[in-house]
Coordinates of C-alpha atoms in Angstrom, one line a residue:
X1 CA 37.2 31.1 50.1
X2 CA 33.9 32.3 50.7
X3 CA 30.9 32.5 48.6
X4 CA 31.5 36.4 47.7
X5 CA 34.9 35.6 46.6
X6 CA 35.6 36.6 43.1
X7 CA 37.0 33.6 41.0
X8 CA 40.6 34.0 40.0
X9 CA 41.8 33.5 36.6
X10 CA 42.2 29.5 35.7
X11 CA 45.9 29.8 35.4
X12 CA 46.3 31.4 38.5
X13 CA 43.7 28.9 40.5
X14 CA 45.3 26.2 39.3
X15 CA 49.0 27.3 40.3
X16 CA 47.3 27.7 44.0
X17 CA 46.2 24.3 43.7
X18 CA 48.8 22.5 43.2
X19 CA 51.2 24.8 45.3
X20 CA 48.8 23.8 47.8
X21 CA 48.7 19.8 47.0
X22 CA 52.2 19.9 47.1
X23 CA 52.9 21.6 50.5
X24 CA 49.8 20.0 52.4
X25 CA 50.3 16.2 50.8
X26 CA 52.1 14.5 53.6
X27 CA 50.1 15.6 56.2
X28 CA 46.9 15.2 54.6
X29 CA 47.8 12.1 53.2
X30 CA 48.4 10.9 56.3
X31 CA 45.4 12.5 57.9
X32 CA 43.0 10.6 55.7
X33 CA 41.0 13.9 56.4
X34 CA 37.6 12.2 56.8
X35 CA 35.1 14.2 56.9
X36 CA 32.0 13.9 59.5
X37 CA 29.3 11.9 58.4
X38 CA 32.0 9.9 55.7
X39 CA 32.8 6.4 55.8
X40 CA 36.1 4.9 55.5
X41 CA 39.2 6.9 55.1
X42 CA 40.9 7.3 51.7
X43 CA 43.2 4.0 50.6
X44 CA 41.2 1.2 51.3
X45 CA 42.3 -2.0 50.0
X46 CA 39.7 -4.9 48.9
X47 CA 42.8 -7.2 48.7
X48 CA 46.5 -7.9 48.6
X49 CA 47.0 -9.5 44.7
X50 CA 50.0 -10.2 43.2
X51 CA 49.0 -8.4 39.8
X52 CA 48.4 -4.7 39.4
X53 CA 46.4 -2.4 41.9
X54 CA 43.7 -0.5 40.5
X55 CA 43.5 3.1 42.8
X56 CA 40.3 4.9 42.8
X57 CA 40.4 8.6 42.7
X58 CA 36.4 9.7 43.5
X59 CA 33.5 10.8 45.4
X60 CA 31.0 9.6 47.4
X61 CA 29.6 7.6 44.7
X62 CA 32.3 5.4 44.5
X63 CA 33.7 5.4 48.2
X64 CA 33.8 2.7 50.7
X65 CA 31.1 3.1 53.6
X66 CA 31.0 1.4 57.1
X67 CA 28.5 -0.8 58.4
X68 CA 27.0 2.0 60.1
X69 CA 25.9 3.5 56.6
X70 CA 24.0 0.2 55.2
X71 CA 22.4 0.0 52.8
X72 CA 24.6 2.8 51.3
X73 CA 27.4 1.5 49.0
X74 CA 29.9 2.6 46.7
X75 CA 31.0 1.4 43.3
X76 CA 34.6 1.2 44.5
X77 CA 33.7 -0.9 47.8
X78 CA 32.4 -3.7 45.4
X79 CA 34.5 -3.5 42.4
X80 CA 36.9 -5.9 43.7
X81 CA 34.6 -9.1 43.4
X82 CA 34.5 -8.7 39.4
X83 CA 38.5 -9.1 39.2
X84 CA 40.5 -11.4 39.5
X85 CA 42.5 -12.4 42.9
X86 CA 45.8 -11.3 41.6
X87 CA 44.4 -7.6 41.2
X88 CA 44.2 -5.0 44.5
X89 CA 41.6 -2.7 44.7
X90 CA 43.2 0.5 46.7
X91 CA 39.3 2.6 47.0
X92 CA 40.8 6.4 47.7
X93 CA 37.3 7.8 47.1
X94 CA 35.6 10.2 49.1
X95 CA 32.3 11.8 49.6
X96 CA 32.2 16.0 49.0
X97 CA 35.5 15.9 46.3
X98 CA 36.1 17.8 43.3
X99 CA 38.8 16.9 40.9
X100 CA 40.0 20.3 42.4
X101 CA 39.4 19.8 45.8
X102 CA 40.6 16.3 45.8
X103 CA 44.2 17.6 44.6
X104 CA 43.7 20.4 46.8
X105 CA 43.6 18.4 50.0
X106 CA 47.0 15.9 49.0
X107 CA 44.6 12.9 48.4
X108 CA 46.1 12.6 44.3
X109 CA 49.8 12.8 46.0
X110 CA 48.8 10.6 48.4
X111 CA 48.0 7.7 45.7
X112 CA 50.6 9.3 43.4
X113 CA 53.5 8.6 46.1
X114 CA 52.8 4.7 45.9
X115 CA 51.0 4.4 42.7
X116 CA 53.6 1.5 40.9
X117 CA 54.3 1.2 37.3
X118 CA 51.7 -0.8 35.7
X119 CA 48.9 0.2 38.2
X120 CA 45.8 1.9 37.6
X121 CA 44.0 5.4 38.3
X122 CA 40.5 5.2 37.9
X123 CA 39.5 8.6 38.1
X124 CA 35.1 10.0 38.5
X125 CA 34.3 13.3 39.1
X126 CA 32.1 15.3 38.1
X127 CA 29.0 15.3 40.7
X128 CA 30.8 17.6 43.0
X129 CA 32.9 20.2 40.1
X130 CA 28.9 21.2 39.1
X131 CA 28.3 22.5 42.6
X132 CA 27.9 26.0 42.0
X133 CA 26.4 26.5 45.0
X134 CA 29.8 24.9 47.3
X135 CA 32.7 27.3 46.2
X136 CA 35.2 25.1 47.9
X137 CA 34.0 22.1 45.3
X138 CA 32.8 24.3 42.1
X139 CA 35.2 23.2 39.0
X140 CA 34.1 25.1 36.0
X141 CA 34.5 21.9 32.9
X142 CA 37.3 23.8 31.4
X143 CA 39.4 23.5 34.4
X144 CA 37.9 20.2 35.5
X145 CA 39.3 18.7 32.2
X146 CA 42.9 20.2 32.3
X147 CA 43.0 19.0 35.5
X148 CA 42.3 15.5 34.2
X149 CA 44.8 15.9 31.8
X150 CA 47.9 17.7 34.0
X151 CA 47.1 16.3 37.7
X152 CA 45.7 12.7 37.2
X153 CA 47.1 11.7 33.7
X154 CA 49.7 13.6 33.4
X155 CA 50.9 12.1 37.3
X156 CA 50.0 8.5 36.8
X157 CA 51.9 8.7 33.3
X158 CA 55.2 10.4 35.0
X159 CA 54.7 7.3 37.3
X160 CA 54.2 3.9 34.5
X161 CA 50.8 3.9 36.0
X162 CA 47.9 3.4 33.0
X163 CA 45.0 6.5 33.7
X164 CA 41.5 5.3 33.1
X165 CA 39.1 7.8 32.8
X166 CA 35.6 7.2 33.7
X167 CA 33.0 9.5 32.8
X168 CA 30.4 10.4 36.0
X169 CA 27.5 7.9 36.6
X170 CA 24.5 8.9 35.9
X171 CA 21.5 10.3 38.9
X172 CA 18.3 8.6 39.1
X173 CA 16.9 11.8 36.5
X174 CA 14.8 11.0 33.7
X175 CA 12.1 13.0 31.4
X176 CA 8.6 11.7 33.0
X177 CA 7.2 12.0 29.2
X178 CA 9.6 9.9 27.7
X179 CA 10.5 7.8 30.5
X180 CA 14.3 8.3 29.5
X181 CA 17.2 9.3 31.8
X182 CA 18.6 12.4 31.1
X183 CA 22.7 12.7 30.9
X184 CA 23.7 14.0 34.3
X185 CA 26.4 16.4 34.5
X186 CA 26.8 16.5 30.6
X187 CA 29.5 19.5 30.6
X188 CA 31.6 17.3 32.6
X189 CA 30.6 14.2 30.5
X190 CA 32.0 15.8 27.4
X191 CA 35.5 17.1 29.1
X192 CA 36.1 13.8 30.3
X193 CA 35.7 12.0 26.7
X194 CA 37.3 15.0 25.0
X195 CA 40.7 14.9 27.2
X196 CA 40.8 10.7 26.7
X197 CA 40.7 10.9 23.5
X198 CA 43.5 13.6 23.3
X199 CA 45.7 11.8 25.7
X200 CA 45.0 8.5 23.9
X201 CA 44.0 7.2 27.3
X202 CA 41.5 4.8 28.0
X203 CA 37.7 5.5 28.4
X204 CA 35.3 4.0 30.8
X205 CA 32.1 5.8 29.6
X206 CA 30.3 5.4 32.6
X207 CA 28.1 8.2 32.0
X208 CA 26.8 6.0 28.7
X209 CA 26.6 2.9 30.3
X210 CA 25.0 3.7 33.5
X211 CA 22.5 5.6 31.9
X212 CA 21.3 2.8 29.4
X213 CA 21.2 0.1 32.2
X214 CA 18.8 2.9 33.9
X215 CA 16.3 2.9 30.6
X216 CA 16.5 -0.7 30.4
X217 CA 15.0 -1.5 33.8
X218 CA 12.8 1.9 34.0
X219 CA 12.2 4.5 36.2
X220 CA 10.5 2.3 39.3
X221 CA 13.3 -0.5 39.2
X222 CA 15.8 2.2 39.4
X223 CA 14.6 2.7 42.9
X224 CA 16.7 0.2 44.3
X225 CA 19.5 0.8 42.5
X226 CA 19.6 4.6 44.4
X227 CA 19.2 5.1 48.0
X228 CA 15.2 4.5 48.3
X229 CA 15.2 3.4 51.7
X230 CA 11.2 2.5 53.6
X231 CA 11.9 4.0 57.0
X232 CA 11.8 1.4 60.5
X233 CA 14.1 -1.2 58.6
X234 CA 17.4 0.3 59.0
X235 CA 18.6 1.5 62.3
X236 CA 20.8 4.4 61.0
X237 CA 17.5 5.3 58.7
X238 CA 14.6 5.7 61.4
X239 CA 13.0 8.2 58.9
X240 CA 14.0 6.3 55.6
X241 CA 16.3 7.9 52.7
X242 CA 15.2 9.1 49.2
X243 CA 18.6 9.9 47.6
X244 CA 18.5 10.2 43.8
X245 CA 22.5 10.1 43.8
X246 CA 23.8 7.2 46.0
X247 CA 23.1 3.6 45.8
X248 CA 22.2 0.9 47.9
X249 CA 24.6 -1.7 47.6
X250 CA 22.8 -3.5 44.8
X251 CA 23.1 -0.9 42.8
X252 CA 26.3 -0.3 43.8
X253 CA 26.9 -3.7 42.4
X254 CA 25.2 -3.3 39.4
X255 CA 27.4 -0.2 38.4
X256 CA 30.5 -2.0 39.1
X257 CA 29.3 -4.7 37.1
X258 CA 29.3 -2.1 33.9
X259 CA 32.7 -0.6 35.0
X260 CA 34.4 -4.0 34.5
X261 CA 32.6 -5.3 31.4
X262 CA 33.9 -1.7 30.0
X263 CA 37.1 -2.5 31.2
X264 CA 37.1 -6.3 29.6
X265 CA 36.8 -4.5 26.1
X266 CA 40.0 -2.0 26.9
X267 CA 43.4 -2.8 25.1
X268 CA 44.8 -2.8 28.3
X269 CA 46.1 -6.0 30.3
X270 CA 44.2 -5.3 33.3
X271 CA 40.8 -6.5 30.9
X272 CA 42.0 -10.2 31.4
X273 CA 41.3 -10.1 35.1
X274 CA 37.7 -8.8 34.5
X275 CA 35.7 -11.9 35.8
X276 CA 32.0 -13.2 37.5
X277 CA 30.3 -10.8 35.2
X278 CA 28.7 -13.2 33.7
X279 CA 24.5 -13.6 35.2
X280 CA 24.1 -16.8 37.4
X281 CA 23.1 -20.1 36.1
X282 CA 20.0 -20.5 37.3
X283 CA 16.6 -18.3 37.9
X284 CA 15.6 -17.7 41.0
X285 CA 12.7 -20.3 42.6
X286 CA 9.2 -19.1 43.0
X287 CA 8.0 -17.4 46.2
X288 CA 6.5 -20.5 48.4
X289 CA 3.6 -17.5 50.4
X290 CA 2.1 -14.5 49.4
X291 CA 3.7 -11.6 50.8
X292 CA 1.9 -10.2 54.1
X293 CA 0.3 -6.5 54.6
X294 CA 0.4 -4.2 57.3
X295 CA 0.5 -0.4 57.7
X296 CA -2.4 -0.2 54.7
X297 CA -2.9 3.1 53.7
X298 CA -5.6 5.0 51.4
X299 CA -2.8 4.2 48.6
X300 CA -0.7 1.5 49.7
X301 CA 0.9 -1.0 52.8
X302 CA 3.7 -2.2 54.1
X303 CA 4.3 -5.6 52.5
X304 CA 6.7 -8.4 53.9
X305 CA 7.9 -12.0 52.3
X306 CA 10.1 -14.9 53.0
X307 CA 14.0 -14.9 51.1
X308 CA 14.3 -16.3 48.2
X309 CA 18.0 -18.0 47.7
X310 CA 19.1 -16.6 45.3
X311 CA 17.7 -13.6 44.6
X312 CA 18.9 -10.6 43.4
X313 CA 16.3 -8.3 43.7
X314 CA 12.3 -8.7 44.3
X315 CA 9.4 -7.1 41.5
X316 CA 5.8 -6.5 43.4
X317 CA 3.2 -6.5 40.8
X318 CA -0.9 -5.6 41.2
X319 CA -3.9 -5.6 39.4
X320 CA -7.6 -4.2 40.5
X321 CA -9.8 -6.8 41.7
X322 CA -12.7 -4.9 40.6
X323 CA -11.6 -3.7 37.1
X324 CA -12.2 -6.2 34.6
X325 CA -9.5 -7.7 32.3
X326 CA -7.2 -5.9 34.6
X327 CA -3.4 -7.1 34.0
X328 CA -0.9 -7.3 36.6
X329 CA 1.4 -4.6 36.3
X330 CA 4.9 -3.5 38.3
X331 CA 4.4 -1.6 41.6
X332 CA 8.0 -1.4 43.0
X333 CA 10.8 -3.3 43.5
X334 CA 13.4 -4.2 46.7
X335 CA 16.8 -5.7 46.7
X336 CA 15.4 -7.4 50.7
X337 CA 11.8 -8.8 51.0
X338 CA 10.1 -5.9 52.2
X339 CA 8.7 -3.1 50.2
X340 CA 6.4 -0.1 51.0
X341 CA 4.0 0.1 48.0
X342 CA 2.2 2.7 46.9
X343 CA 0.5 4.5 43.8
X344 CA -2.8 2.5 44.6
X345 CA -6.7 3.6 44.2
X346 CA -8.4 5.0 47.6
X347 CA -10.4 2.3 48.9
X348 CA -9.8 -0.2 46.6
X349 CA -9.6 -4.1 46.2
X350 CA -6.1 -5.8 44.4
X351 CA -4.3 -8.5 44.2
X352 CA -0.7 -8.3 44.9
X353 CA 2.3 -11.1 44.2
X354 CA 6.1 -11.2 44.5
X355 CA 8.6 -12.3 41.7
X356 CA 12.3 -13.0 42.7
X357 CA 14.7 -11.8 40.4
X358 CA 18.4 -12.1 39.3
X359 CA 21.0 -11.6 36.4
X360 CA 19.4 -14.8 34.7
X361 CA 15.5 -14.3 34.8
X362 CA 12.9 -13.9 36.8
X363 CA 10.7 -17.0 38.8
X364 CA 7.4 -17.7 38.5
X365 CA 5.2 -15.5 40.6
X366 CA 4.5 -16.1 44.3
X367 CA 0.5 -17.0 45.6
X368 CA -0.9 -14.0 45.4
X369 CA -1.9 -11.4 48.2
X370 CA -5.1 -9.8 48.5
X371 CA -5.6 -6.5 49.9
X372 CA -7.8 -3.6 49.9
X373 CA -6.7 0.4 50.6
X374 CA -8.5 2.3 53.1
X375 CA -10.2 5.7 52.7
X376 CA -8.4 8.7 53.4
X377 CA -8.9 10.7 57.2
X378 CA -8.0 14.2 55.5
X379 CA -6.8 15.6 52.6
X380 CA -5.3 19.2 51.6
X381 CA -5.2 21.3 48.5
X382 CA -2.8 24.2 48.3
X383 CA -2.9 27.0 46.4
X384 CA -4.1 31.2 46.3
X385 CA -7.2 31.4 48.4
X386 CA -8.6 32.2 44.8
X387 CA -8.0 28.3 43.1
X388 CA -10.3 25.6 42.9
X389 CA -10.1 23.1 44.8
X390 CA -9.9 19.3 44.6
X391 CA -13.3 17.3 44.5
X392 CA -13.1 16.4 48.7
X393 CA -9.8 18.0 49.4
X394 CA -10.0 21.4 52.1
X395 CA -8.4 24.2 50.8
X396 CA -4.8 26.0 52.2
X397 CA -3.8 29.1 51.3
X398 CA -1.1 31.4 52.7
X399 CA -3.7 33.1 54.6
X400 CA -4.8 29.7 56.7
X401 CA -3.1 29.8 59.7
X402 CA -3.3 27.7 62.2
X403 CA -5.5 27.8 65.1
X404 CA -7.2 25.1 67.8
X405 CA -10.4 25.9 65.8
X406 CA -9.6 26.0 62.8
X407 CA -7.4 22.4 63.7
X408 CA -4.7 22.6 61.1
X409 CA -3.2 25.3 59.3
X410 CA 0.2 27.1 58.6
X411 CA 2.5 28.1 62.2
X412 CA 4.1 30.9 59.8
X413 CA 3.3 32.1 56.8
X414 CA 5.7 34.6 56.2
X415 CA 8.1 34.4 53.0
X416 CA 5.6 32.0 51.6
X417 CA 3.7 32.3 47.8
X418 CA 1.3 30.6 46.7
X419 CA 0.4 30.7 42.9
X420 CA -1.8 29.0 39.9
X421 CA -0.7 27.8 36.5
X422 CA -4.6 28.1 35.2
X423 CA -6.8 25.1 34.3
X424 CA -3.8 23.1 32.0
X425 CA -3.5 20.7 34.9
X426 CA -6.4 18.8 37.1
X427 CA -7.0 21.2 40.1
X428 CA -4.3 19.7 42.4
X429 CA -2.1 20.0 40.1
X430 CA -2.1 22.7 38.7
X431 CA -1.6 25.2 42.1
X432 CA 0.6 25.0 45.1
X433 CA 2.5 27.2 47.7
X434 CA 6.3 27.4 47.6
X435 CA 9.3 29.3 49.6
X436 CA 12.3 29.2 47.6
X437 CA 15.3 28.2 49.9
X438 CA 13.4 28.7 52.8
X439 CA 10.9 26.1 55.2
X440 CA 7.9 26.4 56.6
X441 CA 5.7 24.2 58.9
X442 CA 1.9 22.7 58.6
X443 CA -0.1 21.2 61.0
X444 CA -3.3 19.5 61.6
X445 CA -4.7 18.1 64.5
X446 CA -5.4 14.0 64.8
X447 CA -5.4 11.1 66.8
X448 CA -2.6 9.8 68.5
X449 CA -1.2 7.0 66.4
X450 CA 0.7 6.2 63.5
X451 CA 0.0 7.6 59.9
X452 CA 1.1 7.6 56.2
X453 CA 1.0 11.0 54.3
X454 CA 1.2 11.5 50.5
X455 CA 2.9 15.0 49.3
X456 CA 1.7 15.7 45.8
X457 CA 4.8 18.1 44.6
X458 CA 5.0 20.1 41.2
X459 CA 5.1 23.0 39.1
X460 CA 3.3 23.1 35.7
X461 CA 5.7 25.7 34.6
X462 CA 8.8 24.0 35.6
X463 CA 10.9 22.0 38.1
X464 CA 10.3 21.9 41.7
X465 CA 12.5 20.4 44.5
X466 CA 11.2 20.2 48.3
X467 CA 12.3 18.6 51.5
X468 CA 9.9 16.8 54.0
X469 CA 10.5 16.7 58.2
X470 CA 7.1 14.6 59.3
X471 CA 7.1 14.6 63.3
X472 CA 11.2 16.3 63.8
X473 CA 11.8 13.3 61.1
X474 CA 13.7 14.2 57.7
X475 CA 12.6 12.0 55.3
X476 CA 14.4 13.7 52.2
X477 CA 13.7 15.2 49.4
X478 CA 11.5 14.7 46.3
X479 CA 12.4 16.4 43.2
X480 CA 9.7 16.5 40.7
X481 CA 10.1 16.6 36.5
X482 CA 9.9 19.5 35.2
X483 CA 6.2 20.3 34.0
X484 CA 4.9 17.4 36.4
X485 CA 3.3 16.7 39.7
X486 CA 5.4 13.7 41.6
X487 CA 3.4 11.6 44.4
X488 CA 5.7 10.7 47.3
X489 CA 4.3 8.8 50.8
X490 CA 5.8 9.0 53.4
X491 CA 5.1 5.9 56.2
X492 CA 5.4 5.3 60.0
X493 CA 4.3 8.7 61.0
X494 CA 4.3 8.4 64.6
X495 CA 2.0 10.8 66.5
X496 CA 2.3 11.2 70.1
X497 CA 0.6 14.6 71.0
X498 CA -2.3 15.2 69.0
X499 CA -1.3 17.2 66.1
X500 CA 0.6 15.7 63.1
X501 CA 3.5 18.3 61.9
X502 CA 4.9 18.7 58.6
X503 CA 7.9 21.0 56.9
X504 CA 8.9 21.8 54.2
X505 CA 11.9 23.1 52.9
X506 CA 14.5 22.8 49.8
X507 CA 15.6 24.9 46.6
X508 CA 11.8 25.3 46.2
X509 CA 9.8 24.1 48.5
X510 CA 6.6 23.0 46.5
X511 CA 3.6 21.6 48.1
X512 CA 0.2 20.9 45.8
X513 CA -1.6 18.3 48.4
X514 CA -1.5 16.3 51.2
X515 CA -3.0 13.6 52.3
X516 CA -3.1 11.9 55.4
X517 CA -4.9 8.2 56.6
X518 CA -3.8 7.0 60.0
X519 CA -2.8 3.0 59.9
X520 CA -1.9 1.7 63.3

C-alpha cells in the first residue's frame, strides 16, 4: 500500500490481515524476515527452563540486538536475568512492527504454533501503530485494541497460554516547564488498559511505570537510560547517537527491572519466579582520581575516569570556581566512565567530581577536577535579515550565501524561511531559519583541526525537530519542547579541508545559533 492509498474500512482491513497472517505464516515464520539494519531474528531464547516460557511479541524497544549494535539494548534481551532459571525467555520482538504489521508478516502464528499451555504473551506496541507517516505500520487505536483483544488474546487464550498486556514505554519526552515526562502514545496507552480490563487479562502498565521512574531521576539522568551516545567510543557510532526512543543497555535493564516487579504483584504464577530485583547490598566505593579533561570546549570537555566495581551508573557534578557560595550541581550522567559534558559558562573556571552510583546509593565523591572552558572561535545568529542579533554573534539570514569572501554562509538557500517570534525570548532565541521536511547546508571556513559546535534549536511558538550531518557525519536529531530553545554540542568535529560543513534537516529543520570553538 502506498501513501495515497485510501484506508479501507476496519472490518475489511482486518479480514485482509489475518487472511494474510494465515497464508504467509509458515514461510515468514520461518524466514525470521529481518529486516536491514535489525538485530537478531524473531524467537530468541535467553534460556531453556523447565517452568513456563514467557514470548515477547514487540518492537524495537524490546528486541534483542547483536553485538554490532552496543550500547543499544532491548527490554526483552535482558528480561531473563530478573526470573528465575526454570522460566524461558523466547524474545520474538522486532524493530519497525505494528500490532498490525506484526500479524501481518506471520510473526504472532509463528509464536502461536508453539506457544504451550501455561506460557506467556507479553505483548508492546504502540510506538509503531502511531506512525502516521509509515502506512505499512499506521494502526488507528480502535483497531490497534481489537487487535489486542482477537489476535494476541484471543490466540494465546484458544492455546492455555496466559496474555499479559503491557502498555508502551514511555520516550525520553517531558514538559521543559515542569520537568515532567509526558504520556507517550496516550491513545494507544488507553486501548491497551481498556481491552485488559475487558478481557480480565493481566496488566503490565508499562506506560505508568516507565514514566514515573523517568520523573524520579529527571530529565539529564534519563540520558543514559535512552540511546545518548558521545561519538569516538563506540565503533559502530563514529558520529555518536541521540535517540529519544531506544535504550542503552542500562536502561534497557532498568525497564525490565519495572516489567518484573509489575509482574511480582500479578495473580498469576509466573510472579513467583520474579527475582534479583531487589538493589545491591552495598554502595558503590568512592572514585580513588579526579576524572581527566580533554577536548575542552567554550561549554564543556571530554572527561575520562577509572571503573568503579560496582557501579551502576556514574553522576558528574560542577560548581563555578569564581561564583561565590556556588553548590555543586548535576551535569550529566554515564552508565561507562566517560562523559561529554556540557551546558558550561564561556571561558569559565569549575570544579568538576565523579560519584559512582547503583540501586543502593551513591559513594562519596571522587577528588575533584579543575577545569576552565575556552572562548568561542565563531558564533552564528539566524534569523530574517531584519532581527537583532546576539551581543557577539554574526548574523545569517536566508540571503547570506556563501562565498570565499564572505567565508561562511548558506550553499543553497532555496525552500528555506527564516522568521521572528518578537522580543518574548532573548535575541537568539527568539528567531531562526527553518525548512520543513527538507535540508540544507552551512558553512564556514576554519582551520584544519578538530572542533565542537553547539546548535541552539527552537521555536517560541511551538515544537521544533532538526537533524544535524557535521562533516558527511549524522549525529541525529534534537527535538526541542514546545515553546523552548534546546542546546545540543556536538564533539569530535574533524576538519580536513578548510571549511567546517553543517546540515540540517528533519520534520522542521530549526536552527537559532551556532557556535563553534576548535579543541585539538
Amino acid at each position: 500500500m502506498d501513501g495515497t492509498a485510501a484506508t479501507p474500512p476496519a472490518g475489511h482491513r482486518r479480514r485482509t490481515v489475518l487472511r494474510a497472517a494465515l497464508a504467509g505464516a509458515a514461510t515468514a515464520g520461518a524466514a525470521g524476515l529481518a529486516l536491514p539494519g535489525t538485530a537478531h531474528a524473531a524467537g530468541q531464547a535467553s534460556s531453556t527452563g523447565t517452568g513456563p516460557t514467557i514470548y515477547i511479541a514487540s518492537d524495537s524497544t524490546a528486541q534483542t540486538y547483536d553485538p554490532y549494535y552496543a550500547p543499544q539494548a532491548g527490554w526483552g534481551e535482558v528480561l531473563g536475568q530478573f526470573f528465575s532459571d526454570a522460566v524461558t525467555v523466547a524474545n520474538h520482538a522486532i524493530g519497525g512492527r505494528s500490532s498490525r504489521s506484526f500479524i501481518e508478516q506471520g510473526r504472532l502464528q509463528a509464536i502461536l504454533d508453539v506457544i504451550q499451555p501455561g506460557d506467556y504473551l507479553f505483548v508492546q506496541f504502540g510506538h509503531n501503530d502511531a506512525t502516521v507517516s509509515r502506512p505499512e505500520r499506521y494502526t488507528p487505536p480502535a483497531d490497534y485494541k481489537e487487535f489486542l483483544r482477537d489476535d494476541y488474546i484471543g490466540g494465546a487464550r484458544a492455546r492455555g497460554a496466559i496474555p499479559v498486556v503491557v502498555t508502551p514505554v514511555s520516550r525520553r519526552d517531558f514538559n521543559r516547564a515542569t520537568g515532567r515526562f509526558n504520556v507517550s502514545f496516550p491513545e494507544y496507552v488507553e486501548k491497551a488498559v481498556e481491552v485488559a480490563a475487558e478481557e480480565g487479562v493481566p496488566l503490565v502498565d508499562l506506560s505508568a511505570s516507565s514514566r514515573a521512574y523517568l520523573d524520579g531521576i529527571g530529565i539529564e539522568e534519563a540520558r543514559s537510560v535512552f540511546l545518548h551516545v558521545p561519538p569516538g567510543v563506540y565503533p559502530n557510532r563514529p558520529f555518536g547517537t541521540i535517540d529519544e526512543t531506544h535504550f542503552q543497555r542500562y536502561g534497557a535493564v532498568q525497564i525490565a527491572r519495572l516489567i518484573a516487579l509489575d509482574v511480582a504483584r500479578l495473580r498469576v504464577p509466573l510472579a513467583r519466579h520474579v527475582r534479583d530485583t531487589a538493589p545491591p547490598r552495598h554502595r558503590p566505593d568512592r572514585p580513588a582520581a579526579a576524572p581527566v579533561a580533554t577536548l575542552v570546549s567554550h561549554e564543556g570537555a571530554r572527561l575520562t575516569w577509572d571503573e568503579v566495581p560496582g557501579a551502576e551508573l556514574y553522576r558528574v557534578q560542577r560548581r563555578r570556581r569564581d561564583v561565590p557560595d556556588d553548590e555543586f550541581a548535576l551535569a550529566t550522567t554515564s552508565p561507562i566512565p566517560l562523559a561529554d559534558i556540557g551546558g558550561l559558562a564561556e571561558d569559565a573556571a569549575y570544579d568538576v567530581r565523579v560519584i559512582a552510583v547503583n540501586g543502593r546509593g551513591q559513594s562519596a565523591p571522587s577528588p575533584k577536577l579543575r577545569l576552565t572552558t575556552r572562548a568561542a572561535d565563531l558564533r552564528y545568529d539566524f534569523g530574517p535579515a531584519e532581527s537583532p542579533v546576539a551581543e557577539g554573534f554574526v548574523g545569517v539570514s536566508p540571503e547570506t550565501l556563501y562565498t570565499p569572501e564572505r567565508g561562511h554562509g548558506f550553499t543553497d538557500a532555496t525552500g528555506l524561511i527564516a522568521r521572528d517570534r518578537g522580543p518574548g525570548a532573548d535575541d537568539l532565541g527568539r528567531d531562526f531559519v527553518a525548512y520543513f521536511d527538507g535540508r540544507y547546508e552551512f558553512r564556514t571556513d576554519v582551520p584544519n583541526g578538530t572542533y565542537a559546535a553547539t546548535a541552539y534549536v527552537g521555536d517560541a511558538a511551538g515544537s521544533s525537530r532538526s537533524g544535524f550531518v557535521f562533516e558527511g557525519g549524522d549525529r541525529g536529531q534534537v527535538i526541542g519542547s514546545p515553546n523552548a530553545i534546546t542546546r545540543q554540542t556536538f564533539t569530535l568535529i574533524d576538519v580536513s579541508d578548510g571549511q567546517l560543513n553543517v546540515t540540517v534537516y528533519g520534520q522542521t529543520g530549526h536552527l537559532n545559533g551556532l557556535v563553534i570553538t576548535r579543541v585539538g
